[in-house]
Amino acid sequence: MHLLDIHQLSIAFESYDFRMRKRTMPVIRELSLSVQAGEILAIVGASGSGKSLLAHSILGLLPEHAAISGKLTFDGQPLTDRRMRQLRGNQIALIPQSVQYLNPLMRVGQQVEEAVRIGNPKLERQKVFERFRLPQAAAAMYPYQLSGGMARRVLVCIAAVSGAKLIIADEPTPGLDEQVAQDTLLVFQQMADQGTAILFITHDLTAAAQIADRVAVLHSGELMEIAPASSFTGEGTALVHPYTRALWQALPQNQFIHVKGWQS
Amino acid sequence: MRIPTLLLRQLMRLVLLLACVSSLTFVLMSNSPIDPVQAYIGADMLRVGEEQRAAIAEHWGLNEPPVQRFFTWLSAIVRGDFGTSIIYRQPVVEVIQEKFMSSISLLMIAWLLSGFIGFAAGVAAAMKRGTWLDRIIQWYCYALSSTPTFWAGVLLLLLFTVWLPIFPVGLGTPIGVRADEVSWLDRAYHMILPAITLSLVGVSHIALHTREKLIEVLSSEYITFARAKGLSGLQLVWRHGLRNILLPAITLQFASFSELFGGAVLIEQVFSYPGLGQATVEASTRGDVPLLMGIVLFSTCFVFVGNSIAEWTYRIIDPRIKEWYKHEA
Amino acid sequence: MKRSYLLTIISASVLLVVPLLLAALLSSKGLLSQLDARNLSPSWNHLFGTDWLGRDMLTRTMKGLALSIGVGTAASISSAIIACILGLIAATLGKTADRIITWLIDCFLSVPHLVLLILIAFAAGGGMKGVILALALTHWPSLARLLRAEILAMKVAPYVIISKQLGKSSWWIATRHMLPHLLPQFIVGALLMFPHAILHEAALTFLGMGLSPHQPAIGIILSESMKYISAGMWWLAVFPGLCLFIVVRAFDMLARSLYSIIDPSRARQ
């Protein structure tokens, strides 16, 4: 059974122009995908392709003027607004995409501790800091005192201590140095091995192909293709959609082929 | 910069400000058509002869040129001598001290009340943004800014002493009791209504400010993330919102000493509360020049202290938080 | 949205014209005492009731409001002119002038406004003249500060610098770039001054500054009413105050709506 099932999800933003006429701007169109427990599903797309909105829509965090349609199911039951509020933070956790998501006026340790659901917050926090190689002294610091990489790791810590069944990681690796980025990916893999489902949202196709089981490719709000990670090898002949193939082939370590009409 | 240096600089600013205000005041007064001797004599006009008037003028040095008078006055002030109040026949310093002591409790209570109520109302309005509660709070704040303070006082007086006689009709102390025999309970009883009026008038600024700030904070990314962590409602605002809006609110409240003092002048008049505000009105309507000048300088100091504390709240609190606020501003 | 602002402006203007019209239309007979019509509560003959001398409160209130509006207008126009002149001088005449004027603004803002009003009204010898002078001399600082800041900001704005590099004269820049931007700010600033001026006028007359007791100023009416409210004559206090409130509120809404139309991006409130 799928842990999370997204069926025909569409998101649009409603706004009013200066003559008070309603305008709708679609950002995600009829998207369907699903994740199983223990699986890493990567969602790859350029910026502006609606990746972050997808993450926020699963958590019920979209702004008020967003119009949403479609069906979400979590753990076999429909994911209503109310259920989203109950589940977020304990069944579904978010790793946000920027350090701006840390409260600038709260000590980092406290921000990690308040996400702990089971066990002693302080103890859990110490354990998770150790696991992600953060110095214990960092707990008493404010976000602006941390380096970019440390702050990123704090964000990952917050998701890790929640014990959630599904972790939505929204661009967790940029800004991390190579070693730490690899460590983070490794941790995702460990968590997935322990049964956590991970929605890994990224624009880095290489990283996606490296750790994900399947890769979904998003282009201007539409799902192009969901392919097994094993398809992303060689010249990408196993890939069905020309956009996906173009994306893969354009990577520097591949052929670096510029394909007209698919650059966004 | 070190704290002592800052203190010294602030003190210098105060001295400069007082010098400026006092010379301004003096220029105004010396060009005034009001004859201080006549104001002093008042109703006894007919019984005072020409020679006595001249003697009084001589005694006050009124016949000297203005510049010399200004320096005489200034040097007296520097020595702490503000002259003698004409109405109270007492040194101005003593009068101000006594009256301010009577006003300070009224001012403090009104200030604290308006701060708490305004802050709470602002938080409530921001959390319930767009609902009827938000609309009522906003409407109240805007309406209040168009309400004459003294009229609000008169209405409350009408409501609570005539229609629902719960409170006494003003006067800081009951009639027929000597000032030093009045119990604190009596004082408090007579102070409730003026204090409430003064605080009700003061909430609108802080409430609107807090509302706007909190709405801004609530739409920030770290609040989105806190919600993703499962926090919601009051818990969310308490943990992640308050610390980010509290300091600007406190600053604003300290910067409002000027309005507070002005409000007290009107409210004390309405409730016949024997404080510094009433003394201000009496000094002006009965031509007590030394007292009025003393009050002008004193109220300037009062406002200056408030503004200085407002500036200093950022330095006093945790320097690390200060860094962030500075960055935001 | 624009339509609702327009509606606000029209209805607020009507609310402001009504007291002026009524003050002109109602005969001054209502101001004379009528001993057989003393202490009457509101009725069709006397909508706002009568006072202890039998004077018609509607007439007194409307004449008082007309006086307040007149005084408020005179005071805010003079204050706006002062603000304009000082703001311009501070922003254009170099560092020393700027420092002196900034310091003067700080000075004015550091004395409680009401105390300053009382001081000036007193020093001017009281009376109508004292009240107007006090109001005119104390409402300019915030507008002067705003104009100064606007001009200083515009002097380094890219479009002005480009104009300069294109060889346009200072006069051209001032009239084509700066004036169209400053004029609305100035007008709205002056309009927003008006409610303050009226409230302060009422406060000063309430405290017994200036006007003689026979003049029907709102503040005087309200301060007189205080002696009679314990006798249950509530109408003496309620109606005049309410009318004052409505006039001030109307003007405040008028100014804010105008602001929203002129400069929608900045109108917050």
Tab-separated table of N, CA and C in Angstrom, chain A residues 18-85:
chain	number	residue	atom	x	y	z
A	18	PHE	N	-6.475	45.200	-11.214
A	18	PHE	CA	-6.886	46.511	-10.710
A	18	PHE	C	-8.348	46.825	-10.987
A	19	ARG	N	-8.970	46.043	-11.898
A	19	ARG	CA	-10.400	46.268	-12.124
A	19	ARG	C	-11.239	45.259	-11.358
A	20	MET	N	-10.629	44.621	-10.384
A	20	MET	CA	-11.304	43.667	-9.530
A	20	MET	C	-11.773	42.432	-10.301
A	21	ARG	N	-11.123	42.139	-11.431
A	21	ARG	CA	-11.469	40.905	-12.133
A	21	ARG	C	-10.615	39.791	-11.572
A	22	LYS	N	-11.261	38.635	-11.398
A	22	LYS	CA	-10.552	37.520	-10.807
A	22	LYS	C	-9.654	36.875	-11.860
A	23	ARG	N	-8.418	36.615	-11.466
A	23	ARG	CA	-7.518	35.932	-12.385
A	23	ARG	C	-6.951	34.705	-11.697
A	24	THR	N	-6.879	33.618	-12.428
A	24	THR	CA	-6.308	32.415	-11.842
A	24	THR	C	-5.038	32.071	-12.589
A	25	MET	N	-4.000	31.799	-11.797
A	25	MET	CA	-2.738	31.430	-12.400
A	25	MET	C	-2.393	30.014	-11.941
A	26	PRO	N	-2.504	29.045	-12.836
A	26	PRO	CA	-2.222	27.669	-12.407
A	26	PRO	C	-0.715	27.481	-12.204
A	27	VAL	N	-0.350	26.774	-11.143
A	27	VAL	CA	1.068	26.492	-10.913
A	27	VAL	C	1.372	24.997	-10.954
A	28	ILE	N	0.368	24.197	-10.602
A	28	ILE	CA	0.551	22.753	-10.736
A	28	ILE	C	-0.695	22.197	-11.402
A	29	ARG	N	-0.501	21.363	-12.446
A	29	ARG	CA	-1.659	20.863	-13.195
A	29	ARG	C	-1.751	19.346	-13.108
A	30	GLU	N	-2.845	18.893	-12.570
A	30	GLU	CA	-3.227	17.471	-12.571
A	30	GLU	C	-2.053	16.537	-12.350
A	31	LEU	N	-1.475	16.670	-11.209
A	31	LEU	CA	-0.295	15.872	-10.904
A	31	LEU	C	-0.692	14.649	-10.076
A	32	SER	N	-0.219	13.487	-10.480
A	32	SER	CA	-0.495	12.277	-9.708
A	32	SER	C	0.807	11.549	-9.440
A	33	LEU	N	1.037	11.209	-8.197
A	33	LEU	CA	2.177	10.350	-7.873
A	33	LEU	C	1.972	9.721	-6.510
A	34	SER	N	2.792	8.756	-6.189
A	34	SER	CA	2.632	8.110	-4.889
A	34	SER	C	3.985	7.669	-4.352
A	35	VAL	N	4.074	7.552	-3.050
A	35	VAL	CA	5.314	7.134	-2.384
A	35	VAL	C	4.997	5.983	-1.456
A	36	GLN	N	5.898	5.013	-1.409
A	36	GLN	CA	5.716	3.895	-0.485
A	36	GLN	C	6.607	4.076	0.726
A	37	ALA	N	6.261	3.357	1.787
A	37	ALA	CA	7.125	3.387	2.964
A	37	ALA	C	8.491	2.839	2.569
A	38	GLY	N	9.527	3.501	3.043
A	38	GLY	CA	10.873	3.022	2.752
A	38	GLY	C	11.384	3.414	1.377
A	39	GLU	N	10.634	4.207	0.667
A	39	GLU	CA	11.047	4.587	-0.681
A	39	GLU	C	11.518	6.031	-0.717
A	40	ILE	N	12.487	6.313	-1.561
A	40	ILE	CA	12.856	7.701	-1.803
A	40	ILE	C	12.374	8.079	-3.188
A	41	LEU	N	11.473	9.028	-3.236
A	41	LEU	CA	11.006	9.512	-4.521
A	41	LEU	C	11.568	10.904	-4.731
A	42	ALA	N	12.344	11.062	-5.782
A	42	ALA	CA	12.899	12.385	-6.054
A	42	ALA	C	11.972	13.131	-7.002
A	43	ILE	N	11.781	14.395	-6.719
A	43	ILE	CA	11.016	15.232	-7.641
A	43	ILE	C	11.978	16.282	-8.175
A	44	VAL	N	12.235	16.215	-9.467
A	44	VAL	CA	13.251	17.076	-10.058
A	44	VAL	C	12.587	18.097	-10.960
A	45	GLY	N	13.032	19.312	-10.855
A	45	GLY	CA	12.494	20.345	-11.735
A	45	GLY	C	13.289	21.616	-11.564
A	46	ALA	N	13.232	22.451	-12.560
A	46	ALA	CA	13.923	23.729	-12.458
A	46	ALA	C	13.171	24.623	-11.482
A	47	SER	N	13.800	25.707	-11.082
A	47	SER	CA	13.096	26.608	-10.175
A	47	SER	C	11.895	27.193	-10.921
A	48	GLY	N	10.815	27.355	-10.189
A	48	GLY	CA	9.600	27.857	-10.829
A	48	GLY	C	8.735	26.746	-11.378
A	49	SER	N	9.137	25.496	-11.173
A	49	SER	CA	8.327	24.413	-11.706
A	49	SER	C	7.258	23.959	-10.710
A	50	GLY	N	7.196	24.615	-9.547
A	50	GLY	CA	6.130	24.309	-8.595
A	50	GLY	C	6.492	23.246	-7.575
A	51	LYS	N	7.801	22.983	-7.430
A	51	LYS	CA	8.213	21.924	-6.510
A	51	LYS	C	7.875	22.235	-5.053
A	52	SER	N	8.255	23.468	-4.643
A	52	SER	CA	8.042	23.822	-3.234
A	52	SER	C	6.560	23.875	-2.893
A	53	LEU	N	5.756	24.333	-3.859
A	53	LEU	CA	4.321	24.409	-3.613
A	53	LEU	C	3.735	23.029	-3.389
A	54	LEU	N	4.274	22.063	-4.129
A	54	LEU	CA	3.834	20.687	-3.942
A	54	LEU	C	4.092	20.260	-2.497
A	55	ALA	N	5.301	20.571	-2.003
A	55	ALA	CA	5.651	20.224	-0.627
A	55	ALA	C	4.683	20.882	0.354
A	56	HIS	N	4.440	22.172	0.152
A	56	HIS	CA	3.586	22.897	1.087
A	56	HIS	C	2.141	22.420	1.029
A	57	SER	N	1.709	21.983	-0.161
A	57	SER	CA	0.313	21.569	-0.277
A	57	SER	C	0.061	20.281	0.503
A	58	ILE	N	1.064	19.422	0.598
A	58	ILE	CA	0.873	18.182	1.353
A	58	ILE	C	0.744	18.472	2.847
A	59	LEU	N	1.391	19.567	3.284
A	59	LEU	CA	1.363	19.913	4.707
A	59	LEU	C	0.251	20.893	5.052
A	60	GLY	N	-0.498	21.331	4.039
A	60	GLY	CA	-1.562	22.306	4.310
A	60	GLY	C	-1.003	23.659	4.650
A	61	LEU	N	0.109	24.049	4.058
A	61	LEU	CA	0.752	25.317	4.407
A	61	LEU	C	0.660	26.348	3.285
A	62	LEU	N	-0.158	26.056	2.272
A	62	LEU	CA	-0.259	27.018	1.173
A	62	LEU	C	-0.946	28.289	1.651
A	63	PRO	N	-0.606	29.418	1.065
A	63	PRO	CA	-1.286	30.652	1.456
A	63	PRO	C	-2.781	30.589	1.127
A	64	GLU	N	-3.532	31.512	1.753
A	64	GLU	CA	-4.993	31.417	1.681
A	64	GLU	C	-5.553	31.576	0.271
A	65	HIS	N	-4.858	32.357	-0.567
A	65	HIS	CA	-5.447	32.607	-1.874
A	65	HIS	C	-5.111	31.523	-2.901
A	66	ALA	N	-4.615	30.369	-2.424
A	66	ALA	CA	-4.336	29.273	-3.338
A	66	ALA	C	-5.577	28.397	-3.476
A	67	ALA	N	-5.888	28.041	-4.713
A	67	ALA	CA	-7.024	27.157	-4.951
A	67	ALA	C	-6.481	25.761	-5.245
A	68	ILE	N	-6.951	24.781	-4.482
A	68	ILE	CA	-6.416	23.440	-4.603
A	68	ILE	C	-7.537	22.484	-5.010
A	69	SER	N	-7.237	21.585	-5.943
A	69	SER	CA	-8.204	20.529	-6.231
A	69	SER	C	-7.432	19.227	-6.390
A	70	GLY	N	-8.146	18.134	-6.262
A	70	GLY	CA	-7.483	16.845	-6.354
A	70	GLY	C	-7.660	16.071	-5.065
A	71	LYS	N	-7.086	14.861	-5.030
A	71	LYS	CA	-7.294	14.019	-3.855
A	71	LYS	C	-5.956	13.580	-3.291
A	72	LEU	N	-5.785	13.784	-1.989
A	72	LEU	CA	-4.570	13.319	-1.328
A	72	LEU	C	-4.962	12.214	-0.348
A	73	THR	N	-4.178	11.164	-0.329
A	73	THR	CA	-4.442	10.085	0.627
A	73	THR	C	-3.162	9.799	1.385
A	74	PHE	N	-3.273	9.691	2.703
A	74	PHE	CA	-2.103	9.353	3.512
A	74	PHE	C	-2.450	8.149	4.367
A	75	ASP	N	-1.654	7.105	4.268
A	75	ASP	CA	-1.866	5.918	5.085
A	75	ASP	C	-3.269	5.336	4.874
A	76	GLY	N	-3.746	5.414	3.641
A	76	GLY	CA	-5.040	4.812	3.321
A	76	GLY	C	-6.239	5.681	3.607
A	77	GLN	N	-6.021	6.823	4.252
A	77	GLN	CA	-7.166	7.683	4.544
A	77	GLN	C	-6.989	9.039	3.882
A	78	PRO	N	-8.121	9.632	3.457
A	78	PRO	CA	-8.018	10.933	2.787
A	78	PRO	C	-7.332	11.973	3.674
A	79	LEU	N	-6.500	12.757	3.040
A	79	LEU	CA	-5.737	13.769	3.781
A	79	LEU	C	-6.491	15.103	3.724
A	80	THR	N	-7.344	15.305	4.697
A	80	THR	CA	-8.113	16.554	4.739
A	80	THR	C	-7.283	17.634	5.418
A	81	ASP	N	-7.775	18.859	5.362
A	81	ASP	CA	-7.079	19.968	6.029
A	81	ASP	C	-6.875	19.660	7.506
A	82	ARG	N	-7.922	19.108	8.111
A	82	ARG	CA	-7.847	18.839	9.534
A	82	ARG	C	-6.796	17.776	9.829
A	83	ARG	N	-6.781	16.755	8.983
A	83	ARG	CA	-5.838	15.657	9.196
A	83	ARG	C	-4.404	16.141	8.962
A	84	MET	N	-4.257	17.052	7.987
A	84	MET	CA	-2.926	17.620	7.750
A	84	MET	C	-2.419	18.296	9.016
A	85	ARG	N	-3.315	19.060	9.648
A	85	ARG	CA	-2.896	19.763	10.867
A	85	ARG	C	-2.512	18.781	11.965
